[in-house]
Amino acid sequence: MKDILDLLGRGMLSFIFLYEAYDSIFYFEQTQEKMSLYGLEWRQDLLLVGAIILMLLGGTLLLIGYRTGLAMFLLLCYWIPVTFIVHSFWNDPEPARRLQSILFMKNIAIVGGLLMVWANGVGRYSVKRLFATTRVRGV
């Protein structure tokens, strides 16, 4: 049962990043406009394409359970700065503060989930495990 829950948890965590990458690709210009609202003007194309690559690569590696240390590093390099930039509730006016604080805590919980996967491993159902247990016969 633990291995199935590990797989489900990895799938749900990776879906967040894969969906955000999809959204950033298909709404590229709108995402750039949103970045401008948060003061991210320096090399927007580079920053956005880099973020998309981090999310796609990290989310895919997390989903398949391969090189999860690298996946966690990539995803955390993206997710932590974005959380503090986009959901800086301490800078928001009172009406928006409550929602932004909830979204900030949600992102911190996602960071916690990523750290748990990093610390506990990927479980039985992963490409890493498949590679470790597959024997190649000589011809």
CSV table of N, CA and C in Angstrom, one decimal:
chain,number,residue,atom,x,y,z
A,1,MET,N,0.8,-1.2,0.0
A,1,MET,CA,0.0,0.0,0.0
A,1,MET,C,0.9,1.3,0.0
A,2,LYS,N,2.0,1.2,0.8
A,2,LYS,CA,2.9,2.4,0.8
A,2,LYS,C,3.4,2.8,-0.5
A,3,ASP,N,3.8,1.7,-1.3
A,3,ASP,CA,4.3,2.0,-2.7
A,3,ASP,C,3.3,2.6,-3.6
A,4,ILE,N,2.1,2.2,-3.5
A,4,ILE,CA,1.0,2.8,-4.3
A,4,ILE,C,0.8,4.3,-3.9
A,5,LEU,N,0.8,4.5,-2.6
A,5,LEU,CA,0.7,5.9,-2.1
A,5,LEU,C,1.9,6.8,-2.5
A,6,ASP,N,3.1,6.2,-2.5
A,6,ASP,CA,4.2,6.9,-3.0
A,6,ASP,C,4.0,7.3,-4.4
A,7,LEU,N,3.6,6.4,-5.3
A,7,LEU,CA,3.3,6.7,-6.7
A,7,LEU,C,2.3,7.8,-6.9
A,8,LEU,N,1.2,7.6,-6.1
A,8,LEU,CA,0.1,8.6,-6.2
A,8,LEU,C,0.6,10.0,-5.8
A,9,GLY,N,1.3,10.1,-4.7
A,9,GLY,CA,1.8,11.3,-4.2
A,9,GLY,C,2.8,12.0,-5.2
A,10,ARG,N,3.7,11.2,-5.8
A,10,ARG,CA,4.6,11.7,-6.8
A,10,ARG,C,3.8,12.2,-8.0
A,11,GLY,N,2.8,11.5,-8.4
A,11,GLY,CA,2.0,11.9,-9.5
A,11,GLY,C,1.3,13.2,-9.3
A,12,MET,N,0.7,13.3,-8.1
A,12,MET,CA,0.0,14.6,-7.8
A,12,MET,C,0.9,15.8,-7.7
A,13,LEU,N,2.1,15.6,-7.1
A,13,LEU,CA,3.1,16.6,-7.0
A,13,LEU,C,3.6,17.0,-8.4
A,14,SER,N,3.9,16.1,-9.2
A,14,SER,CA,4.4,16.4,-10.5
A,14,SER,C,3.4,17.0,-11.4
A,15,PHE,N,2.1,16.7,-11.2
A,15,PHE,CA,1.0,17.3,-12.0
A,15,PHE,C,1.0,18.8,-11.8
A,16,ILE,N,1.2,19.3,-10.6
A,16,ILE,CA,1.3,20.8,-10.4
A,16,ILE,C,2.3,21.4,-11.3
A,17,PHE,N,3.5,20.9,-11.4
A,17,PHE,CA,4.5,21.5,-12.2
A,17,PHE,C,4.3,21.3,-13.7
A,18,LEU,N,3.8,20.1,-14.0
A,18,LEU,CA,3.6,19.9,-15.5
A,18,LEU,C,2.5,20.7,-16.0
A,19,TYR,N,1.4,20.9,-15.2
A,19,TYR,CA,0.3,21.8,-15.6
A,19,TYR,C,0.7,23.2,-15.7
A,20,GLU,N,1.5,23.7,-14.7
A,20,GLU,CA,2.0,25.0,-14.8
A,20,GLU,C,2.9,25.3,-16.0
A,21,ALA,N,3.7,24.3,-16.3
A,21,ALA,CA,4.5,24.4,-17.5
A,21,ALA,C,3.6,24.5,-18.8
A,22,TYR,N,2.6,23.6,-18.9
A,22,TYR,CA,1.7,23.7,-20.0
A,22,TYR,C,1.0,25.1,-20.0
A,23,ASP,N,0.6,25.6,-18.9
A,23,ASP,CA,-0.1,26.9,-18.9
A,23,ASP,C,0.8,28.0,-19.3
A,24,SER,N,2.1,27.9,-18.9
A,24,SER,CA,3.0,28.9,-19.2
A,24,SER,C,3.4,28.9,-20.7
A,25,ILE,N,3.4,27.7,-21.3
A,25,ILE,CA,3.7,27.6,-22.7
A,25,ILE,C,2.5,28.2,-23.6
A,26,PHE,N,1.3,27.7,-23.3
A,26,PHE,CA,0.1,28.1,-24.1
A,26,PHE,C,-0.3,29.6,-23.8
A,27,TYR,N,0.0,30.1,-22.7
A,27,TYR,CA,-0.3,31.5,-22.4
A,27,TYR,C,1.0,32.3,-22.1
A,28,PHE,N,1.9,32.1,-23.0
A,28,PHE,CA,3.3,32.7,-22.9
A,28,PHE,C,3.2,34.2,-22.7
A,29,GLU,N,2.5,34.9,-23.6
A,29,GLU,CA,2.5,36.4,-23.5
A,29,GLU,C,1.8,36.9,-22.2
A,30,GLN,N,0.7,36.2,-21.8
A,30,GLN,CA,0.0,36.6,-20.6
A,30,GLN,C,0.8,36.3,-19.4
A,31,THR,N,1.6,35.3,-19.4
A,31,THR,CA,2.5,35.0,-18.3
A,31,THR,C,3.6,36.0,-18.2
A,32,GLN,N,4.1,36.5,-19.4
A,32,GLN,CA,5.1,37.6,-19.4
A,32,GLN,C,4.5,38.9,-18.8
A,33,GLU,N,3.2,39.1,-19.1
A,33,GLU,CA,2.5,40.3,-18.6
A,33,GLU,C,2.4,40.2,-17.1
A,34,LYS,N,2.1,39.0,-16.6
A,34,LYS,CA,2.0,38.8,-15.2
A,34,LYS,C,3.4,39.0,-14.5
A,35,MET,N,4.4,38.5,-15.2
A,35,MET,CA,5.8,38.7,-14.6
A,35,MET,C,6.1,40.1,-14.5
A,36,SER,N,5.7,40.9,-15.5
A,36,SER,CA,5.9,42.4,-15.4
A,36,SER,C,5.2,43.0,-14.2
A,37,LEU,N,4.0,42.5,-13.9
A,37,LEU,CA,3.3,43.0,-12.7
A,37,LEU,C,4.1,42.8,-11.4
A,38,TYR,N,4.9,41.7,-11.4
A,38,TYR,CA,5.6,41.4,-10.2
A,38,TYR,C,7.1,41.9,-10.2
A,39,GLY,N,7.4,42.7,-11.3
A,39,GLY,CA,8.7,43.4,-11.4
A,39,GLY,C,9.7,42.5,-12.0
A,40,LEU,N,9.4,41.4,-12.6
A,40,LEU,CA,10.3,40.6,-13.3
A,40,LEU,C,10.5,41.0,-14.8
A,41,GLU,N,11.3,42.0,-15.0
A,41,GLU,CA,11.5,42.6,-16.3
A,41,GLU,C,12.8,42.1,-17.0
A,42,TRP,N,13.8,41.8,-16.2
A,42,TRP,CA,15.1,41.4,-16.7
A,42,TRP,C,15.0,40.1,-17.5
A,43,ARG,N,15.3,40.2,-18.8
A,43,ARG,CA,15.3,39.0,-19.7
A,43,ARG,C,14.1,38.0,-19.5
A,44,GLN,N,13.0,38.6,-19.7
A,44,GLN,CA,11.7,37.8,-19.4
A,44,GLN,C,11.7,36.5,-20.2
A,45,ASP,N,12.1,36.6,-21.5
A,45,ASP,CA,12.0,35.3,-22.3
A,45,ASP,C,12.9,34.3,-21.7
A,46,LEU,N,14.1,34.6,-21.4
A,46,LEU,CA,15.1,33.7,-20.8
A,46,LEU,C,14.5,33.1,-19.4
A,47,LEU,N,14.0,34.0,-18.6
A,47,LEU,CA,13.5,33.5,-17.3
A,47,LEU,C,12.3,32.6,-17.5
A,48,LEU,N,11.4,33.0,-18.4
A,48,LEU,CA,10.2,32.1,-18.6
A,48,LEU,C,10.5,30.8,-19.2
A,49,VAL,N,11.3,30.8,-20.3
A,49,VAL,CA,11.7,29.6,-20.9
A,49,VAL,C,12.5,28.7,-19.9
A,50,GLY,N,13.4,29.3,-19.1
A,50,GLY,CA,14.1,28.5,-18.1
A,50,GLY,C,13.2,27.9,-17.1
A,51,ALA,N,12.2,28.7,-16.6
A,51,ALA,CA,11.2,28.2,-15.7
A,51,ALA,C,10.4,27.0,-16.3
A,52,ILE,N,10.0,27.2,-17.5
A,52,ILE,CA,9.3,26.1,-18.2
A,52,ILE,C,10.1,24.8,-18.3
A,53,ILE,N,11.4,25.0,-18.6
A,53,ILE,CA,12.3,23.8,-18.7
A,53,ILE,C,12.5,23.2,-17.3
A,54,LEU,N,12.6,24.0,-16.3
A,54,LEU,CA,12.8,23.4,-14.9
A,54,LEU,C,11.5,22.7,-14.5
A,55,MET,N,10.3,23.2,-14.8
A,55,MET,CA,9.1,22.5,-14.5
A,55,MET,C,8.9,21.3,-15.3
A,56,LEU,N,9.1,21.3,-16.6
A,56,LEU,CA,8.9,20.1,-17.4
A,56,LEU,C,9.9,19.0,-17.0
A,57,LEU,N,11.2,19.3,-16.9
A,57,LEU,CA,12.2,18.3,-16.6
A,57,LEU,C,12.0,17.8,-15.2
A,58,GLY,N,11.9,18.7,-14.2
A,58,GLY,CA,11.7,18.3,-12.8
A,58,GLY,C,10.4,17.5,-12.6
A,59,GLY,N,9.3,18.0,-13.2
A,59,GLY,CA,8.0,17.3,-13.1
A,59,GLY,C,8.0,15.9,-13.7
A,60,THR,N,8.7,15.8,-14.9
A,60,THR,CA,8.7,14.5,-15.5
A,60,THR,C,9.6,13.5,-14.7
A,61,LEU,N,10.8,14.0,-14.3
A,61,LEU,CA,11.6,13.1,-13.5
A,61,LEU,C,11.0,12.7,-12.2
A,62,LEU,N,10.2,13.6,-11.6
A,62,LEU,CA,9.5,13.3,-10.4
A,62,LEU,C,8.4,12.2,-10.7
A,63,LEU,N,7.7,12.4,-11.7
A,63,LEU,CA,6.6,11.5,-12.1
A,63,LEU,C,7.1,10.1,-12.3
A,64,ILE,N,8.2,10.0,-13.1
A,64,ILE,CA,8.7,8.6,-13.4
A,64,ILE,C,9.6,8.0,-12.3
A,65,GLY,N,10.0,8.9,-11.4
A,65,GLY,CA,10.8,8.4,-10.3
A,65,GLY,C,12.2,8.1,-10.6
A,66,TYR,N,12.8,8.9,-11.5
A,66,TYR,CA,14.1,8.8,-11.9
A,66,TYR,C,14.9,10.0,-11.6
A,67,ARG,N,16.1,9.9,-11.0
A,67,ARG,CA,16.9,11.1,-10.7
A,67,ARG,C,16.1,12.1,-9.9
A,68,THR,N,15.5,11.6,-8.8
A,68,THR,CA,14.6,12.5,-8.0
A,68,THR,C,15.4,13.6,-7.3
A,69,GLY,N,16.6,13.3,-6.9
A,69,GLY,CA,17.4,14.4,-6.3
A,69,GLY,C,17.6,15.6,-7.2
A,70,LEU,N,17.9,15.3,-8.5
A,70,LEU,CA,18.0,16.3,-9.5
A,70,LEU,C,16.6,17.0,-9.7
A,71,ALA,N,15.6,16.2,-9.7
A,71,ALA,CA,14.2,16.7,-9.9
A,71,ALA,C,13.8,17.7,-8.8
A,72,MET,N,14.1,17.2,-7.5
A,72,MET,CA,13.8,18.1,-6.4
A,72,MET,C,14.6,19.4,-6.4
A,73,PHE,N,15.8,19.3,-6.8
A,73,PHE,CA,16.7,20.5,-6.9
A,73,PHE,C,16.1,21.5,-7.9
A,74,LEU,N,15.8,21.0,-9.1
A,74,LEU,CA,15.2,21.8,-10.1
A,74,LEU,C,13.9,22.5,-9.7
A,75,LEU,N,13.0,21.7,-9.2
A,75,LEU,CA,11.7,22.2,-8.8
A,75,LEU,C,11.8,23.2,-7.7
A,76,LEU,N,12.6,22.9,-6.7
A,76,LEU,CA,12.8,23.8,-5.6
A,76,LEU,C,13.5,25.1,-6.0
A,77,CYS,N,14.4,25.0,-7.0
A,77,CYS,CA,15.0,26.3,-7.5
A,77,CYS,C,14.0,27.2,-8.2
A,78,TYR,N,13.0,26.6,-8.7
A,78,TYR,CA,11.9,27.4,-9.3
A,78,TYR,C,10.8,27.8,-8.3
A,79,TRP,N,10.4,26.8,-7.5
A,79,TRP,CA,9.2,27.0,-6.7
A,79,TRP,C,9.4,28.0,-5.5
A,80,ILE,N,10.5,27.9,-4.8
A,80,ILE,CA,10.8,28.7,-3.6
A,80,ILE,C,10.8,30.2,-4.0
A,81,PRO,N,11.6,30.6,-5.0
A,81,PRO,CA,11.6,32.1,-5.4
A,81,PRO,C,10.3,32.5,-5.9
A,82,VAL,N,9.6,31.7,-6.7
A,82,VAL,CA,8.3,32.1,-7.2
A,82,VAL,C,7.3,32.3,-6.0
A,83,THR,N,7.3,31.5,-5.0
A,83,THR,CA,6.4,31.6,-3.9
A,83,THR,C,6.7,32.9,-3.2
A,84,PHE,N,7.9,33.3,-2.9
A,84,PHE,CA,8.2,34.5,-2.2
A,84,PHE,C,7.9,35.7,-3.0
A,85,ILE,N,8.0,35.6,-4.4
A,85,ILE,CA,7.8,36.8,-5.2
A,85,ILE,C,6.3,37.0,-5.4
A,86,VAL,N,5.6,35.9,-5.8
A,86,VAL,CA,4.2,36.0,-6.2
A,86,VAL,C,3.2,36.1,-5.0
A,87,HIS,N,3.5,35.4,-4.0
A,87,HIS,CA,2.6,35.3,-2.8
A,87,HIS,C,3.2,36.1,-1.6
A,88,SER,N,3.7,37.2,-1.8
A,88,SER,CA,4.3,38.0,-0.7
A,88,SER,C,3.2,38.7,0.0
A,89,PHE,N,2.4,38.0,0.8
A,89,PHE,CA,1.2,38.5,1.5
A,89,PHE,C,1.5,39.6,2.4
A,90,TRP,N,2.7,39.7,3.0
A,90,TRP,CA,3.1,40.7,3.9
A,90,TRP,C,3.2,42.1,3.3
A,91,ASN,N,3.2,42.1,1.9
A,91,ASN,CA,3.3,43.4,1.2
A,91,ASN,C,1.9,43.8,0.6
A,92,ASP,N,0.9,42.9,0.7
A,92,ASP,CA,-0.4,43.1,0.1
A,92,ASP,C,-1.3,43.9,1.0
A,93,PRO,N,-2.2,44.7,0.4
A,93,PRO,CA,-3.2,45.4,1.2
A,93,PRO,C,-4.2,44.4,1.9
A,94,GLU,N,-4.8,44.8,2.9
A,94,GLU,CA,-5.6,43.9,3.8
A,94,GLU,C,-6.6,43.0,3.0
A,95,PRO,N,-7.4,43.5,2.0
A,95,PRO,CA,-8.3,42.6,1.4
A,95,PRO,C,-7.7,41.4,0.7
A,96,ALA,N,-6.5,41.6,0.1
A,96,ALA,CA,-5.8,40.5,-0.6
A,96,ALA,C,-4.9,39.7,0.3
A,97,ARG,N,-4.6,40.1,1.5
A,97,ARG,CA,-3.7,39.5,2.3
A,97,ARG,C,-4.1,38.1,2.7
A,98,ARG,N,-5.3,37.9,3.0
A,98,ARG,CA,-5.8,36.6,3.5
A,98,ARG,C,-5.6,35.5,2.4
A,99,LEU,N,-6.1,35.8,1.2
A,99,LEU,CA,-6.0,34.9,0.1
A,99,LEU,C,-4.5,34.6,-0.2
A,100,GLN,N,-3.7,35.6,-0.3
A,100,GLN,CA,-2.3,35.5,-0.6
A,100,GLN,C,-1.5,34.7,0.4
A,101,SER,N,-1.9,34.8,1.7
A,101,SER,CA,-1.3,34.0,2.8
A,101,SER,C,-1.7,32.6,2.7
A,102,ILE,N,-2.9,32.3,2.3
A,102,ILE,CA,-3.3,30.9,2.1
A,102,ILE,C,-2.6,30.3,0.9
A,103,LEU,N,-2.4,31.0,-0.2
A,103,LEU,CA,-1.7,30.5,-1.4
A,103,LEU,C,-0.2,30.3,-1.0
A,104,PHE,N,0.4,31.2,-0.2
A,104,PHE,CA,1.7,31.1,0.2
A,104,PHE,C,1.9,29.8,1.0
A,105,MET,N,1.0,29.6,2.0
A,105,MET,CA,1.1,28.4,2.8
A,105,MET,C,0.9,27.1,2.0
A,106,LYS,N,0.1,27.1,1.0
A,106,LYS,CA,-0.1,26.0,0.1
A,106,LYS,C,1.2,25.7,-0.6
A,107,ASN,N,1.9,26.7,-1.1
A,107,ASN,CA,3.2,26.5,-1.8
A,107,ASN,C,4.2,26.0,-0.8
A,108,ILE,N,4.2,26.5,0.4
A,108,ILE,CA,5.1,26.0,1.4
A,108,ILE,C,4.9,24.5,1.7
A,109,ALA,N,3.6,24.1,1.7
A,109,ALA,CA,3.2,22.7,1.9
A,109,ALA,C,3.7,21.8,0.7
A,110,ILE,N,3.7,22.4,-0.5
A,110,ILE,CA,4.2,21.7,-1.7
A,110,ILE,C,5.7,21.5,-1.5
A,111,VAL,N,6.4,22.5,-1.1
A,111,VAL,CA,7.8,22.4,-0.8
A,111,VAL,C,8.1,21.3,0.2
A,112,GLY,N,7.2,21.2,1.2
A,112,GLY,CA,7.3,20.1,2.2
A,112,GLY,C,7.2,18.7,1.6
A,113,GLY,N,6.2,18.6,0.7
A,113,GLY,CA,6.0,17.4,0.0
A,113,GLY,C,7.2,17.0,-0.9
A,114,LEU,N,7.8,18.0,-1.5
A,114,LEU,CA,9.0,17.7,-2.3
A,114,LEU,C,10.1,17.2,-1.5
A,115,LEU,N,10.3,17.9,-0.3
A,115,LEU,CA,11.4,17.5,0.6
A,115,LEU,C,11.1,16.1,1.2
A,116,MET,N,9.9,15.7,1.4
A,116,MET,CA,9.6,14.4,1.9
A,116,MET,C,9.9,13.3,0.8
A,117,VAL,N,9.6,13.6,-0.4
A,117,VAL,CA,10.0,12.7,-1.5
A,117,VAL,C,11.5,12.6,-1.6
A,118,TRP,N,12.2,13.7,-1.5
A,118,TRP,CA,13.6,13.7,-1.6
A,118,TRP,C,14.2,12.9,-0.4
A,119,ALA,N,13.7,13.0,0.8
A,119,ALA,CA,14.3,12.4,2.0
A,119,ALA,C,13.9,10.9,2.0
A,120,ASN,N,12.7,10.5,1.6
A,120,ASN,CA,12.2,9.1,1.7
A,120,ASN,C,12.4,8.3,0.5
A,121,GLY,N,12.7,8.9,-0.6
A,121,GLY,CA,12.9,8.1,-1.9
A,121,GLY,C,11.6,8.0,-2.6
A,122,VAL,N,11.6,7.3,-3.7
A,122,VAL,CA,10.5,7.2,-4.6
A,122,VAL,C,9.6,6.0,-4.5
A,123,GLY,N,10.0,5.0,-3.7
A,123,GLY,CA,9.2,3.8,-3.6
A,123,GLY,C,9.5,2.8,-4.6
A,124,ARG,N,8.7,1.7,-4.6
A,124,ARG,CA,8.9,0.6,-5.5
A,124,ARG,C,8.6,0.9,-7.0
A,125,TYR,N,7.5,1.7,-7.2
A,125,TYR,CA,7.0,1.9,-8.6
A,125,TYR,C,7.7,3.1,-9.2
A,126,SER,N,8.9,2.9,-9.8
A,126,SER,CA,9.6,4.0,-10.4
A,126,SER,C,10.6,3.4,-11.4
A,127,VAL,N,11.0,4.3,-12.3
A,127,VAL,CA,11.9,3.9,-13.4
A,127,VAL,C,13.3,3.5,-12.7
A,128,LYS,N,13.6,4.2,-11.7
A,128,LYS,CA,14.9,4.0,-11.0
A,128,LYS,C,14.9,2.5,-10.5
A,129,ARG,N,13.8,2.1,-9.9
A,129,ARG,CA,13.7,0.7,-9.4
A,129,ARG,C,13.7,-0.3,-10.5
A,130,LEU,N,13.0,0.1,-11.6
A,130,LEU,CA,13.0,-0.8,-12.8
A,130,LEU,C,14.3,-1.0,-13.3
A,131,PHE,N,15.1,0.0,-13.4
A,131,PHE,CA,16.5,-0.1,-13.9
A,131,PHE,C,17.4,-1.0,-13.0
A,132,ALA,N,17.1,-0.8,-11.7
A,132,ALA,CA,17.9,-1.5,-10.7
A,132,ALA,C,17.6,-3.0,-10.7
A,133,THR,N,16.4,-3.4,-11.0
A,133,THR,CA,16.0,-4.8,-10.9
A,133,THR,C,16.0,-5.6,-12.2
A,134,THR,N,16.2,-4.9,-13.3
A,134,THR,CA,16.2,-5.5,-14.7
A,134,THR,C,17.6,-6.1,-15.0
A,135,ARG,N,17.5,-7.3,-15.4
A,135,ARG,CA,18.8,-8.0,-15.7
A,135,ARG,C,18.8,-8.1,-17.3
A,136,VAL,N,19.9,-7.8,-17.8
A,136,VAL,CA,20.1,-7.9,-19.3
A,136,VAL,C,20.9,-9.1,-19.6
A,137,ARG,N,20.3,-10.0,-20.4
A,137,ARG,CA,21.0,-11.3,-20.7
A,137,ARG,C,21.9,-11.0,-21.9
A,138,GLY,N,23.0,-11.7,-21.8
A,138,GLY,CA,24.0,-11.7,-22.9
A,138,GLY,C,23.5,-12.4,-24.1
A,139,VAL,N,23.9,-12.0,-25.3
A,139,VAL,CA,23.4,-12.6,-26.5
A,139,VAL,C,24.3,-13.7,-27.0
